[in-house]
């Protein structure tokens, strides 16, 4: 059974629209993260959460908003989408400062 | 601030030759260091981690030694295999809930 679920696997959106990327982890970890990976940039840390509380934010744009309804859920809402937002978005989790476990990713394409 | 430097963007070598991927870091804390590997169209996954100075973790024939004196955590393998072709990230965790990844090194092993 997959331990970190990301939905959808692929997502196509039009410029200016809004999308929500879903992430659930069943590893019992106390921290969750969002990363972005594109052809232009390597793996880029975006946010970290612990027990539904924002711990670190390295994303300059307010268009990216994490949402945590449960301690093992961390969704990512992206508003006013731009073509430059096209990337693969990875959710990850960890227990304290231990290794990161990554989900399979959501590949977002903005037209 | 905290940073990770991987000097090589691409390393190409022939199967059977030794591998060395460079990683140096800057941190005001005593960070934890990691190596992650990402195969094509897959998520990154942990290859090695080092939580103790001068201990040499090993996995799948790869090893790395954390040297605080030189702020380095180079990845090595005595004999490259075709299946080692992948993207390798060095990463550091300076504190809880934050992980910084280097730009990554593509390793291409030729037959």
Short mmCIF file of C-alpha atoms in Angstrom, two decimals:
data_model
loop_
_atom_site.label_atom_id
_atom_site.label_comp_id
_atom_site.label_asym_id
_atom_site.label_seq_id
_atom_site.Cartn_x
_atom_site.Cartn_y
_atom_site.Cartn_z
CA UNK A 1 0.00 0.00 0.00
CA UNK A 2 1.34 3.45 -0.80
CA UNK A 3 2.44 5.32 2.29
CA UNK A 4 2.20 8.80 0.79
CA UNK A 5 -0.66 9.50 -1.57
CA UNK A 6 -0.67 12.43 -3.96
CA UNK A 7 -3.62 13.31 -6.16
CA UNK A 8 -3.90 13.79 -9.02
CA UNK A 9 -0.88 12.27 -10.72
CA UNK A 10 -1.23 14.59 -13.71
CA UNK A 11 -2.96 17.96 -13.85
CA UNK A 12 -3.48 20.36 -16.73
CA UNK A 13 -4.71 23.87 -15.99
CA UNK A 14 -5.25 27.10 -17.87
CA UNK A 15 -3.48 30.33 -16.98
CA UNK A 16 -5.29 32.25 -14.26
CA UNK A 17 -7.13 29.27 -12.83
CA UNK A 18 -6.85 27.73 -9.37
CA UNK A 19 -5.97 24.15 -8.44
CA UNK A 20 -5.53 22.11 -5.28
CA UNK A 21 -2.93 19.38 -4.99
CA UNK A 22 -3.73 16.68 -2.45
CA UNK A 23 -1.29 14.91 -0.12
CA UNK A 24 -1.90 12.32 2.58
CA UNK A 25 0.72 10.38 4.50
CA UNK A 26 0.22 7.15 6.43
CA UNK A 27 3.68 6.82 7.93
CA UNK A 28 2.76 8.41 11.24
CA UNK A 29 5.30 11.17 10.71
CA UNK A 30 5.09 14.48 12.52
CA UNK A 31 6.31 16.68 9.67
CA UNK A 32 5.13 17.21 6.10
CA UNK A 33 6.65 19.18 3.26
CA UNK A 34 6.04 20.46 -0.23
CA UNK A 35 8.75 20.61 -2.89
CA UNK A 36 8.74 21.75 -6.48
CA UNK A 37 10.91 20.39 -9.28
CA UNK A 38 11.09 21.81 -12.77
CA UNK A 39 13.40 21.66 -15.74
CA UNK A 40 14.74 25.10 -14.77
CA UNK A 41 15.21 24.48 -11.07
CA UNK A 42 16.29 21.50 -9.03
CA UNK A 43 14.34 20.20 -6.09
CA UNK A 44 13.10 23.32 -4.34
CA UNK A 45 11.80 23.37 -0.77
CA UNK A 46 8.50 25.24 -0.44
CA UNK A 47 6.87 24.62 2.96
CA UNK A 48 7.10 22.49 6.07
CA UNK A 49 4.31 21.72 8.51
CA UNK A 50 4.16 19.92 11.81
CA UNK A 51 0.87 18.96 13.45
CA UNK A 52 -0.98 21.38 11.14
CA UNK A 53 1.28 24.27 12.02
CA UNK A 54 3.46 26.08 9.47
CA UNK A 55 7.11 25.65 10.45
CA UNK A 56 8.98 27.11 7.49
CA UNK A 57 8.03 28.91 4.29
CA UNK A 58 10.52 29.42 1.46
CA UNK A 59 7.97 30.36 -1.17
CA UNK A 60 7.85 34.05 -1.97
CA UNK A 61 4.50 34.04 -3.70
CA UNK A 62 1.27 34.14 -1.71
CA UNK A 63 -0.39 32.33 -4.61
CA UNK A 64 0.84 29.13 -2.99
CA UNK A 65 -1.09 28.28 0.16
CA UNK A 66 -0.73 25.02 2.07
CA UNK A 67 -3.85 23.69 3.76
CA UNK A 68 -3.88 21.11 6.55
CA UNK A 69 -7.24 19.72 7.61
CA UNK A 70 -5.69 16.79 9.51
CA UNK A 71 -2.21 16.20 10.85
CA UNK A 72 -1.48 13.66 8.12
CA UNK A 73 -2.88 15.83 5.32
CA UNK A 74 -1.14 18.72 3.64
CA UNK A 75 -2.76 20.05 0.49
CA UNK A 76 -1.36 22.81 -1.70
CA UNK A 77 -3.66 25.43 -3.17
CA UNK A 78 -2.28 27.38 -6.11
CA UNK A 79 -4.18 30.42 -7.36
CA UNK A 80 -3.80 32.58 -10.46
CA UNK A 81 -1.77 29.89 -12.18
CA UNK A 82 1.01 30.89 -14.55
CA UNK A 83 2.88 28.83 -17.14
CA UNK A 84 6.01 29.15 -14.97
CA UNK A 85 4.20 27.16 -12.28
CA UNK A 86 4.47 24.10 -14.51
CA UNK A 87 6.49 21.58 -12.53
CA UNK A 88 6.28 18.36 -10.59
CA UNK A 89 5.17 18.99 -7.04
CA UNK A 90 6.34 16.49 -4.45
CA UNK A 91 4.90 16.03 -1.02
CA UNK A 92 7.16 14.49 1.61
CA UNK A 93 7.09 13.57 5.26
CA UNK A 94 9.59 12.85 7.99
CA UNK A 95 9.85 12.19 11.67
CA UNK A 96 11.75 15.14 13.16
CA UNK A 97 15.05 15.54 11.29
CA UNK A 98 15.12 12.04 9.91
CA UNK A 99 15.03 11.18 6.24
CA UNK A 100 12.40 12.57 3.94
CA UNK A 101 9.95 10.14 2.36
CA UNK A 102 8.61 11.48 -0.91
CA UNK A 103 5.25 10.89 -2.53
CA UNK A 104 5.02 10.03 -6.24
CA UNK A 105 4.43 13.65 -7.23
CA UNK A 106 1.81 15.63 -9.15
CA UNK A 107 2.90 16.82 -12.56
CA UNK A 108 1.26 20.17 -13.23
CA UNK A 109 1.14 21.73 -16.68
CA UNK A 110 -0.21 25.26 -17.05
CA UNK A 111 -1.24 26.27 -20.54
CA UNK B 1 22.97 31.17 5.59
CA UNK B 2 22.73 27.44 5.02
CA UNK B 3 23.62 26.08 1.60
CA UNK B 4 24.70 22.98 -0.26
CA UNK B 5 27.05 23.02 -3.23
CA UNK B 6 27.32 20.26 -5.79
CA UNK B 7 29.91 21.39 -8.27
CA UNK B 8 29.21 18.90 -11.04
CA UNK B 9 26.00 19.12 -12.98
CA UNK B 10 26.80 16.05 -15.05
CA UNK B 11 29.23 13.21 -14.49
CA UNK B 12 29.71 10.69 -17.28
CA UNK B 13 31.85 7.61 -16.81
CA UNK B 14 32.23 4.06 -17.98
CA UNK B 15 30.81 1.08 -16.13
CA UNK B 16 33.31 -0.35 -13.66
CA UNK B 17 35.10 2.91 -12.95
CA UNK B 18 34.96 4.57 -9.52
CA UNK B 19 32.38 7.23 -8.77
CA UNK B 20 32.87 10.35 -6.71
CA UNK B 21 30.22 13.07 -6.50
CA UNK B 22 31.17 16.19 -4.61
CA UNK B 23 29.15 17.86 -1.90
CA UNK B 24 30.18 20.73 0.34
CA UNK B 25 28.00 22.70 2.67
CA UNK B 26 27.72 25.80 4.78
CA UNK B 27 25.73 25.86 7.97
CA UNK B 28 25.75 27.80 11.19
CA UNK B 29 24.50 24.71 13.00
CA UNK B 30 25.60 21.10 13.17
CA UNK B 31 23.50 19.82 10.31
CA UNK B 32 22.46 16.36 9.33
CA UNK B 33 23.62 15.43 5.82
CA UNK B 34 21.90 13.19 3.29
CA UNK B 35 22.28 11.82 -0.21
CA UNK B 36 19.12 11.20 -2.22
CA UNK B 37 18.86 9.44 -5.56
CA UNK B 38 16.18 10.08 -8.17
CA UNK B 39 15.71 7.79 -11.14
CA UNK B 40 13.90 8.99 -14.24
CA UNK B 41 10.20 9.69 -13.65
CA UNK B 42 10.44 8.61 -10.02
CA UNK B 43 10.44 10.44 -6.70
CA UNK B 44 13.68 11.08 -4.81
CA UNK B 45 14.53 8.49 -2.20
CA UNK B 46 17.15 8.32 0.50
CA UNK B 47 20.47 6.74 -0.38
CA UNK B 48 22.61 7.65 2.64
CA UNK B 49 22.47 9.70 5.79
CA UNK B 50 25.06 10.71 8.31
CA UNK B 51 24.26 11.92 11.76
CA UNK B 52 27.70 11.45 13.31
CA UNK B 53 31.03 13.00 12.39
CA UNK B 54 33.47 10.71 10.59
CA UNK B 55 31.09 7.76 10.50
CA UNK B 56 30.83 6.20 7.09
CA UNK B 57 27.32 5.15 6.09
CA UNK B 58 27.01 2.68 3.23
CA UNK B 59 24.17 1.57 0.98
CA UNK B 60 24.06 -0.26 -2.35
CA UNK B 61 27.84 0.01 -2.61
CA UNK B 62 27.78 3.79 -2.10
CA UNK B 63 29.43 5.40 0.88
CA UNK B 64 30.04 8.90 2.16
CA UNK B 65 32.03 10.36 5.01
CA UNK B 66 30.97 13.50 6.81
CA UNK B 67 33.96 15.73 7.44
CA UNK B 68 33.02 18.72 9.54
CA UNK B 69 36.55 20.13 9.24
CA UNK B 70 36.16 20.54 5.49
CA UNK B 71 32.34 20.78 5.45
CA UNK B 72 32.12 17.96 2.96
CA UNK B 73 30.04 14.85 2.42
CA UNK B 74 31.23 13.39 -0.89
CA UNK B 75 29.52 10.33 -2.33
CA UNK B 76 31.72 7.48 -3.52
CA UNK B 77 31.42 4.03 -5.06
CA UNK B 78 34.29 1.81 -6.09
CA UNK B 79 32.72 0.50 -9.29
CA UNK B 80 29.89 2.14 -11.22
CA UNK B 81 27.01 0.09 -12.62
CA UNK B 82 24.66 0.97 -15.46
CA UNK B 83 21.78 1.01 -12.98
CA UNK B 84 23.50 3.80 -11.03
CA UNK B 85 22.56 6.28 -13.76
CA UNK B 86 20.33 8.78 -11.99
CA UNK B 87 20.12 12.25 -10.45
CA UNK B 88 21.86 12.53 -7.08
CA UNK B 89 21.06 15.22 -4.55
CA UNK B 90 23.09 16.15 -1.52
CA UNK B 91 20.95 17.71 1.21
CA UNK B 92 21.33 19.13 4.67
CA UNK B 93 18.94 19.62 7.52
CA UNK B 94 20.16 22.51 9.69
CA UNK B 95 17.25 22.25 12.09
CA UNK B 96 13.91 20.60 12.48
CA UNK B 97 11.46 21.01 9.58
CA UNK B 98 13.90 22.48 7.07
CA UNK B 99 15.86 20.62 4.39
CA UNK B 100 18.08 22.26 1.80
CA UNK B 101 18.91 20.39 -1.38
CA UNK B 102 21.84 21.01 -3.68
CA UNK B 103 21.31 21.50 -7.39
CA UNK B 104 21.87 17.82 -8.09
CA UNK B 105 24.39 15.87 -10.13
CA UNK B 106 23.32 13.73 -13.08
CA UNK B 107 25.35 10.54 -13.15
CA UNK B 108 25.45 8.86 -16.57
CA UNK B 109 27.12 5.45 -16.65
CA UNK B 110 28.11 4.17 -20.07
CA UNK B 111 28.55 0.52 -21.03
#
